[in-house]
GROMACS .gro file of C-alpha atoms in nm:
model
   79
    1UNK     CA    1  33.440  35.173   8.417
    2UNK     CA    2  33.671  34.991   8.649
    3UNK     CA    3  33.497  34.654   8.667
    4UNK     CA    4  33.344  34.698   9.018
    5UNK     CA    5  32.995  34.562   9.069
    6UNK     CA    6  32.720  34.737   9.275
    7UNK     CA    7  32.364  34.634   9.348
    8UNK     CA    8  32.042  34.768   9.510
    9UNK     CA    9  31.671  34.701   9.506
   10UNK     CA   10  31.466  34.403   9.617
   11UNK     CA   11  31.680  34.129   9.786
   12UNK     CA   12  31.419  33.890   9.928
   13UNK     CA   13  31.604  33.586   9.781
   14UNK     CA   14  31.960  33.715   9.818
   15UNK     CA   15  31.986  33.780   9.447
   16UNK     CA   16  32.178  34.106   9.491
   17UNK     CA   17  32.494  33.923   9.584
   18UNK     CA   18  32.553  34.092   9.922
   19UNK     CA   19  32.580  33.778  10.124
   20UNK     CA   20  32.247  33.832  10.302
   21UNK     CA   21  31.871  33.857  10.228
   22UNK     CA   22  31.664  34.164  10.295
   23UNK     CA   23  31.345  34.323  10.172
   24UNK     CA   24  31.506  34.616   9.999
   25UNK     CA   25  31.847  34.781   9.968
   26UNK     CA   26  31.784  35.145   9.877
   27UNK     CA   27  32.149  35.252   9.850
   28UNK     CA   28  32.390  35.084   9.593
   29UNK     CA   29  32.635  34.855   9.771
   30UNK     CA   30  32.955  34.718   9.627
   31UNK     CA   31  32.957  34.331   9.578
   32UNK     CA   32  33.266  34.177   9.739
   33UNK     CA   33  33.435  33.887   9.557
   34UNK     CA   34  33.754  33.899   9.778
   35UNK     CA   35  33.690  33.555   9.937
   36UNK     CA   36  33.730  33.385   9.599
   37UNK     CA   37  34.025  33.588   9.475
   38UNK     CA   38  34.387  33.565   9.578
   39UNK     CA   39  34.537  33.841   9.781
   40UNK     CA   40  34.595  34.171   9.582
   41UNK     CA   41  34.422  34.031   9.270
   42UNK     CA   42  34.137  34.242   9.135
   43UNK     CA   43  33.839  34.067   8.978
   44UNK     CA   44  33.689  34.265   8.696
   45UNK     CA   45  33.325  34.210   8.606
   46UNK     CA   46  33.282  34.170   8.237
   47UNK     CA   47  32.914  34.076   8.206
   48UNK     CA   48  32.620  34.054   8.441
   49UNK     CA   49  32.302  33.861   8.357
   50UNK     CA   50  31.996  33.902   8.581
   51UNK     CA   51  31.657  33.738   8.619
   52UNK     CA   52  31.369  33.796   8.860
   53UNK     CA   53  31.525  33.596   9.141
   54UNK     CA   54  31.892  33.532   9.046
   55UNK     CA   55  32.199  33.698   8.902
   56UNK     CA   56  32.500  33.557   8.714
   57UNK     CA   57  32.826  33.745   8.663
   58UNK     CA   58  33.128  33.664   8.439
   59UNK     CA   59  33.450  33.791   8.588
   60UNK     CA   60  33.802  33.809   8.460
   61UNK     CA   61  34.118  33.812   8.664
   62UNK     CA   62  34.279  34.160   8.613
   63UNK     CA   63  34.627  34.039   8.598
   64UNK     CA   64  34.825  34.134   8.291
   65UNK     CA   65  34.779  33.877   8.003
   66UNK     CA   66  34.542  33.662   8.217
   67UNK     CA   67  34.264  33.482   8.040
   68UNK     CA   68  34.120  33.326   8.356
   69UNK     CA   69  33.749  33.378   8.393
   70UNK     CA   70  33.507  33.278   8.663
   71UNK     CA   71  33.128  33.262   8.676
   72UNK     CA   72  32.950  33.364   8.988
   73UNK     CA   73  32.576  33.287   9.064
   74UNK     CA   74  32.351  33.387   9.346
   75UNK     CA   75  31.984  33.420   9.430
   76UNK     CA   76  31.686  33.180   9.465
   77UNK     CA   77  31.793  32.817   9.444
   78UNK     CA   78  31.450  32.645   9.375
   79UNK     CA   79  31.405  32.289   9.255
   0.00000   0.00000   0.00000
């Protein structure tokens, strides 16, 4: 695996991480994290945790010897 992240299925609350809400995504779509990364840096997904209406992902910067990690969250934000 190369660390890319794809999602599909129900997306009513935006919990697929595609930057939009929709009833259903039938074809897997790559999730883009390029807005948060520096140019030419690859973000490698290490762990993905899902719930009914939300998703969390732990990502590592793919630079050699880098220990930098980021946590991404998306989906329903209910109080």
